[in-house]
Amino acid sequence: MTRDHRPASDFRQARQPARRPPLTRDQVRGFWFLSPLFGFIGLFILIPVLGTIADSLFRDIVYLPVRFVFLENFRALWADPSFWSAVRFSALFVLVSVPLEVLLGLGIALVLNEPFALRGWVRACILIPWAIPAAVAGRIFQLVYNFSYGAANYLLDLLSISREPLNWLGSDLSAFIAVVVADAWQTTPFAAIILLAGLAAIPEDLYGQAKVDQAGMVARFRHITLPLLKPVLIVTLLFRTIQALRIFDIIFVLTGGGPGGATESLSMLAYRHFAAGDFGYGSAASVVLFLMAVVAAIAYVRVGRFQET
Amino acid sequence: MNERQVKKLLVYLGAAATLLFCLGPFVYMLLTGLATEPDFLRPAKAFIPTWDHYHSVLFSETVHFVRYLINSIAISGISAVVSVFIAALGAYALTRLNIPGGRPILLIVLGISMFPPVSLISYLYKLMSALGWMNTYPALILPYIAWTLPLSLWIMVSYLEQVPQELDKAGLVDGCSRLKILVRIILPVAAPGLFATLLLAFIYAFNEFLIALMLTTDQAARTIPVGIALFEGLHGQVAWGEIMAAATVTTIPVVLLTLLFQRRIIQGLTRGAVKA
């Protein structure tokens, strides 16, 4: 058994934080200035999230009496094949779409970081998919994947990949690809813009020195660009992972979760139960999603810290 | 070919591919909205332009696209203005008033912005039902203000940090209150930043889908993304022409704003992220 031999007065000092000086008038005013912010976020984000967490412990079905059931909803989720299908979809979607989008975004950012004619125009154009509501993007891609006259099958034919039209939204794999492509169109610009800002922040003279040292294009990218871009890259990956985990809009419109639930994300699953009036079960599903997002965020922050030291 | 030429070639190829990738589906939307039939890509079919779809989207009584658009603009506009003002107050406190725990507050707000929206909607649904506000503007405006606040706060902080503190001191010497200093001195100096934040908050609210889907039931408050998502043709088959015409009418203002103010938007978007 370890014993601490410090005198009691030391304990008191260690436990009690140093007394803060009383707040200045400015600080009091500062808290007033912050109060509407705290109020709105508290009332319309924090309390709803806490309410959802609490509700996941209740049997809360519309028209039925509400009853505390503790972890019953989670047990039911565990036994629900559509829950595991949604978890698998969400995980696969993150694993495929996030690296794809960040790589594409990095490519676009590298191009836009070079001076060339009309660069301003190209940079403006990449904002277009970002500015379009995801639900509208879903509609556009629904038409793109239309079996009899959509642009996707037209391209397959034009590029002589396949004469036979493909029923894009009809099979599990092609529907998954369809969702990944549509989402990549919508969200790659965001990744590109953030990465471009990161690239622009790398001092130019580092490259000049490398050129003197006769480092080639690829070597310069590997030894200068990539290490210096790492923090921004991690932030981009974090943002994209969180957004990809909670994907809803595009799937709701494009596939409705189909075919046969193959593209149903966790958000979709939760919404489906809310819409059917089962708030407890839907809440339990959103709590799982919430926890996945928290784990992802912590993992990235860890990686980020680890790189710094 | 030497390395310079290779690089140049790569850059131009990359730029062309980027343009094709980003503009392709957008142009497809524009064309379908203007085509008599959506099957103009099929062999032996031709593109026959028409304004019919625009006409029915803008003037038909049975589809409510114009109403949805008005709802969207009003709801997002009000949300963005309030959100940016609240964020400006908060950012002023965090950058000048020496708030204890200022940095943690910013990080907590950032963390809150990562909550999935699906974890809010059931509670918001119950709240708005209990208040009798379902399918009204406040039912969306209040959550949207909260929803856009983390973004607004981060961008406002990054802009207000750059306004010299001497301006505040000058204001204090003149006997202005802190609120007056913010509104009369700091915000006018930070006007470009204020504008960028306003624009971004507007676009975020305008594009929001899930909360609007959950809290609206018809044209009284339904927003345009939900309207377009739920629109089914009047005659059984999907009315692609109308949908794409409506999508064009919706996205053109946002796209124009984005193109006009792209520098500001990019600046606003990246400030928070690169700093974090």
Coordinates of C-alpha atoms in Angstrom, one line a residue, chain A:
Chain A
M1 CA 0.0 0.0 0.0
T2 CA 1.4 3.4 -0.9
R3 CA 1.1 6.1 1.6
D4 CA 1.4 9.8 1.1
H5 CA 3.4 11.5 3.8
R6 CA 2.7 15.0 2.7
P7 CA 1.3 17.2 5.5
A8 CA -2.4 17.8 5.5
S9 CA -2.1 21.4 4.5
D10 CA -0.5 20.3 1.2
F11 CA -3.5 18.3 0.4
R12 CA -5.8 21.2 0.9
Q13 CA -3.7 23.3 -1.5
A14 CA -3.6 20.6 -4.1
R15 CA -7.4 20.0 -3.9
Q16 CA -8.5 23.6 -3.9
P17 CA -7.8 25.3 -7.2
A18 CA -6.1 28.6 -6.8
R19 CA -8.8 31.1 -5.9
R20 CA -9.8 32.9 -9.1
P21 CA -9.8 36.7 -8.8
P22 CA -13.4 38.0 -9.0
L23 CA -14.6 38.5 -12.5
T24 CA -14.0 41.9 -14.0
R25 CA -16.9 43.9 -15.3
D26 CA -15.8 43.1 -18.8
Q27 CA -15.9 39.4 -18.1
V28 CA -19.4 39.6 -16.6
R29 CA -20.5 41.5 -19.7
G30 CA -18.7 38.9 -21.8
F31 CA -20.8 36.1 -20.3
W32 CA -23.9 38.2 -21.1
F33 CA -22.7 38.5 -24.7
L34 CA -22.3 34.7 -24.8
S35 CA -25.6 33.9 -23.2
P36 CA -27.8 34.0 -26.4
L37 CA -25.2 31.6 -28.0
F38 CA -25.4 29.2 -25.0
G39 CA -29.1 29.6 -24.9
F40 CA -29.8 28.6 -28.5
I41 CA -27.2 25.8 -28.6
G42 CA -28.5 24.5 -25.2
L43 CA -32.2 24.6 -26.0
F44 CA -32.1 23.4 -29.6
I45 CA -29.0 21.1 -29.7
L46 CA -27.8 20.0 -26.3
I47 CA -31.2 19.4 -24.6
P48 CA -32.5 17.6 -27.7
V49 CA -29.4 15.3 -27.8
L50 CA -29.8 14.6 -24.1
G51 CA -33.5 14.0 -24.6
T52 CA -32.8 11.5 -27.3
I53 CA -30.3 9.7 -25.2
A54 CA -32.8 9.5 -22.3
D55 CA -35.6 8.5 -24.7
S56 CA -33.5 5.6 -26.0
L57 CA -34.1 4.0 -22.5
F58 CA -37.9 4.2 -22.9
R59 CA -40.4 2.3 -24.9
D60 CA -41.8 5.4 -26.5
I61 CA -44.2 4.5 -29.3
V62 CA -46.8 6.9 -30.4
Y63 CA -50.3 6.2 -28.9
L64 CA -48.8 3.7 -26.4
P65 CA -48.0 4.6 -22.8
V66 CA -44.4 5.5 -22.3
R67 CA -42.5 3.0 -20.2
F68 CA -38.9 2.8 -18.9
V69 CA -37.3 -0.3 -20.3
F70 CA -33.6 0.5 -19.7
L71 CA -31.5 -1.2 -22.4
E72 CA -34.4 -3.1 -24.1
N73 CA -34.2 -0.9 -27.2
F74 CA -30.5 -1.6 -27.6
R75 CA -31.1 -5.3 -27.1
A76 CA -33.7 -5.2 -29.8
L77 CA -31.3 -3.3 -32.1
W78 CA -28.6 -6.0 -31.4
A79 CA -31.1 -8.6 -32.7
D80 CA -32.2 -6.6 -35.6
P81 CA -30.6 -7.6 -39.0
S82 CA -31.5 -4.2 -40.5
F83 CA -29.5 -2.5 -37.7
W84 CA -26.4 -4.6 -38.5
S85 CA -26.9 -4.0 -42.2
A86 CA -27.0 -0.2 -41.5
V87 CA -23.9 -0.4 -39.3
R88 CA -22.1 -2.3 -42.1
F89 CA -23.3 0.2 -44.7
S90 CA -22.3 3.2 -42.7
A91 CA -18.8 1.7 -41.9
L92 CA -18.2 0.6 -45.5
F93 CA -19.4 4.0 -46.8
V94 CA -17.0 5.8 -44.6
L95 CA -14.1 3.5 -45.5
V96 CA -14.7 3.9 -49.2
S97 CA -16.0 7.4 -49.7
V98 CA -13.8 9.4 -47.3
P99 CA -10.4 8.3 -48.7
L100 CA -11.8 8.6 -52.2
E101 CA -13.1 12.1 -51.6
V102 CA -10.0 13.3 -49.8
L103 CA -7.7 11.9 -52.5
L104 CA -9.8 13.5 -55.3
G105 CA -9.9 16.7 -53.2
L106 CA -6.1 16.6 -52.8
G107 CA -5.7 16.1 -56.6
I108 CA -8.0 19.1 -57.3
A109 CA -6.2 21.2 -54.7
L110 CA -2.8 20.3 -56.1
V111 CA -4.0 21.4 -59.6
L112 CA -5.6 24.6 -58.3
N113 CA -2.4 25.5 -56.3
E114 CA -0.5 25.9 -59.6
P115 CA -0.8 29.1 -61.6
F116 CA -2.6 28.6 -64.9
A117 CA -5.0 30.5 -67.2
L118 CA -8.6 30.6 -65.9
R119 CA -7.6 29.3 -62.5
G120 CA -10.0 31.6 -60.8
W121 CA -12.9 30.3 -62.9
V122 CA -12.1 26.7 -62.2
R123 CA -11.8 27.4 -58.5
A124 CA -15.2 29.1 -58.6
C125 CA -16.8 26.2 -60.5
I126 CA -15.8 23.6 -57.9
L127 CA -18.0 25.5 -55.4
I128 CA -21.1 24.7 -57.5
P129 CA -21.6 21.1 -56.3
W130 CA -21.0 22.2 -52.7
A131 CA -23.6 25.0 -53.0
I132 CA -26.3 22.7 -54.3
P133 CA -28.5 21.2 -51.6
A134 CA -27.7 17.5 -51.1
A135 CA -31.4 16.6 -51.6
V136 CA -31.2 18.3 -55.0
A137 CA -28.0 16.5 -55.8
G138 CA -29.7 13.3 -55.0
R139 CA -32.5 14.1 -57.5
I140 CA -29.9 14.9 -60.2
F141 CA -28.1 11.6 -59.7
Q142 CA -31.4 9.8 -59.6
L143 CA -31.9 10.9 -63.2
V144 CA -28.2 10.2 -64.0
Y145 CA -28.8 6.6 -63.0
N146 CA -32.1 6.2 -64.7
F147 CA -32.3 2.8 -66.4
S148 CA -33.7 3.7 -69.8
Y149 CA -32.3 7.3 -70.5
G150 CA -29.9 8.3 -67.7
A151 CA -26.5 9.8 -68.4
A152 CA -24.7 7.0 -66.6
N153 CA -25.9 4.3 -69.0
Y154 CA -25.3 6.8 -71.9
L155 CA -21.7 7.1 -70.8
L156 CA -21.3 3.3 -70.5
D157 CA -22.4 3.0 -74.1
L158 CA -20.5 6.0 -75.3
L159 CA -17.2 4.7 -73.8
S160 CA -18.0 1.2 -75.2
I161 CA -17.8 -0.2 -71.7
S162 CA -21.2 -1.9 -71.9
R163 CA -23.9 -2.0 -74.6
E164 CA -26.4 -3.4 -72.1
P165 CA -27.9 -0.7 -69.8
L166 CA -27.1 -1.3 -66.2
N167 CA -29.8 -1.2 -63.5
W168 CA -27.7 1.0 -61.3
L169 CA -30.1 1.4 -58.3
G170 CA -31.3 -2.2 -58.6
S171 CA -28.4 -4.3 -57.2
D172 CA -26.6 -3.9 -53.9
L173 CA -23.1 -3.2 -55.3
S174 CA -24.1 -0.8 -58.1
A175 CA -26.4 1.1 -55.7
F176 CA -23.5 1.4 -53.2
I177 CA -21.3 2.7 -56.0
A178 CA -24.0 5.1 -57.1
V179 CA -24.3 6.5 -53.6
V180 CA -20.6 6.9 -53.3
V181 CA -20.3 8.7 -56.6
A182 CA -23.2 11.0 -55.9
D183 CA -21.8 11.9 -52.5
A184 CA -18.3 12.3 -53.9
W185 CA -19.6 14.8 -56.4
Q186 CA -21.3 16.8 -53.6
T187 CA -18.6 16.8 -51.0
T188 CA -15.2 16.6 -52.8
P189 CA -15.2 20.4 -53.3
F190 CA -15.3 20.9 -49.6
A191 CA -12.2 18.7 -49.1
A192 CA -10.5 20.4 -52.1
I193 CA -11.1 23.9 -50.7
I194 CA -9.8 23.1 -47.2
L195 CA -6.7 21.3 -48.6
L196 CA -6.1 24.1 -51.1
A197 CA -5.9 26.5 -48.1
G198 CA -3.5 24.1 -46.4
L199 CA -1.3 24.0 -49.6
A200 CA -1.3 27.8 -49.9
A201 CA 0.0 28.1 -46.4
I202 CA 3.2 26.1 -47.2
P203 CA 6.0 28.6 -47.7
E204 CA 7.1 28.9 -51.3
D205 CA 10.8 29.1 -50.5
L206 CA 10.9 25.5 -49.2
Y207 CA 10.2 24.4 -52.8
G208 CA 12.8 26.7 -54.2
Q209 CA 15.4 25.2 -51.9
A210 CA 14.3 21.7 -52.9
K211 CA 14.6 22.6 -56.6
V212 CA 18.2 23.7 -56.0
D213 CA 18.8 20.3 -54.4
Q214 CA 17.4 18.8 -57.7
A215 CA 14.5 17.1 -55.9
G216 CA 11.9 15.9 -58.5
M217 CA 8.2 16.7 -58.5
V218 CA 7.3 13.5 -56.8
A219 CA 10.1 13.8 -54.2
R220 CA 9.0 17.4 -53.4
F221 CA 5.5 16.2 -52.9
R222 CA 6.5 13.4 -50.6
H223 CA 9.1 15.2 -48.5
I224 CA 7.7 18.7 -48.3
T225 CA 4.0 18.9 -49.3
L226 CA 2.7 15.8 -47.6
P227 CA 4.4 16.2 -44.1
L228 CA 3.4 19.9 -44.0
L229 CA -0.1 19.2 -45.1
K230 CA -0.6 16.5 -42.5
P231 CA -2.5 18.6 -39.9
V232 CA -4.9 20.0 -42.5
L233 CA -5.3 16.5 -44.0
I234 CA -6.3 15.1 -40.6
V235 CA -8.8 17.9 -40.1
T236 CA -10.3 17.3 -43.5
L237 CA -10.5 13.5 -42.9
L238 CA -12.2 14.2 -39.5
F239 CA -14.8 16.5 -41.0
R240 CA -15.5 14.2 -43.9
T241 CA -15.7 11.1 -41.6
I242 CA -18.2 12.7 -39.3
Q243 CA -20.3 13.9 -42.3
A244 CA -20.1 10.5 -44.1
L245 CA -21.2 8.7 -40.9
R246 CA -24.4 10.7 -40.7
I247 CA -25.2 10.6 -44.4
F248 CA -28.9 11.0 -45.0
D249 CA -30.1 13.5 -47.6
I250 CA -28.6 12.0 -50.7
I251 CA -29.6 8.4 -49.8
F252 CA -33.1 9.4 -48.8
V253 CA -33.6 10.9 -52.3
L254 CA -31.5 8.6 -54.5
T255 CA -32.2 5.1 -53.3
G256 CA -34.5 5.5 -50.3
G257 CA -32.2 3.0 -48.6
G258 CA -32.8 0.4 -51.2
P259 CA -32.5 -2.0 -52.9
G260 CA -33.9 -4.0 -50.0
G261 CA -32.2 -1.9 -47.3
A262 CA -28.7 -2.3 -48.9
T263 CA -27.9 1.4 -48.8
E264 CA -29.8 2.3 -45.6
S265 CA -27.5 4.3 -43.3
L266 CA -27.9 4.6 -39.6
S267 CA -29.5 8.0 -39.9
M268 CA -32.0 6.5 -42.4
L269 CA -32.8 3.6 -40.0
A270 CA -33.3 6.0 -37.1
Y271 CA -35.5 8.3 -39.3
R272 CA -37.5 5.4 -40.5
H273 CA -38.4 4.4 -37.0
F274 CA -39.2 8.0 -36.0
A275 CA -41.4 8.4 -39.0
A276 CA -43.2 5.2 -38.0
G277 CA -43.8 6.6 -34.5
D278 CA -41.3 4.5 -32.6
F279 CA -39.3 7.2 -30.9
G280 CA -37.5 5.0 -28.3
Y281 CA -36.1 2.6 -30.9
G282 CA -35.1 5.4 -33.3
S283 CA -33.4 7.2 -30.5
A284 CA -31.4 4.1 -29.6
A285 CA -30.2 3.9 -33.2
S286 CA -29.2 7.6 -33.2
V287 CA -27.4 7.1 -29.9
V288 CA -25.3 4.3 -31.6
L289 CA -24.6 6.7 -34.5
F290 CA -23.7 9.4 -32.0
L291 CA -21.2 7.1 -30.2
M292 CA -19.6 6.1 -33.5
A293 CA -19.1 9.8 -34.3
V294 CA -17.6 10.4 -30.9
V295 CA -15.2 7.4 -31.3
A296 CA -14.2 8.6 -34.8
A297 CA -13.5 12.1 -33.5
I298 CA -11.4 10.9 -30.6
A299 CA -9.4 8.6 -32.9
Y300 CA -8.6 11.5 -35.2
V301 CA -7.7 13.9 -32.4
R302 CA -5.4 11.1 -31.0
V303 CA -3.7 10.6 -34.3
G304 CA -3.3 14.4 -34.7
R305 CA -1.7 14.7 -31.2
F306 CA 0.5 11.7 -31.9
Q307 CA 1.8 13.3 -35.1
E308 CA 2.7 16.5 -33.3
T309 CA 5.0 14.9 -30.7

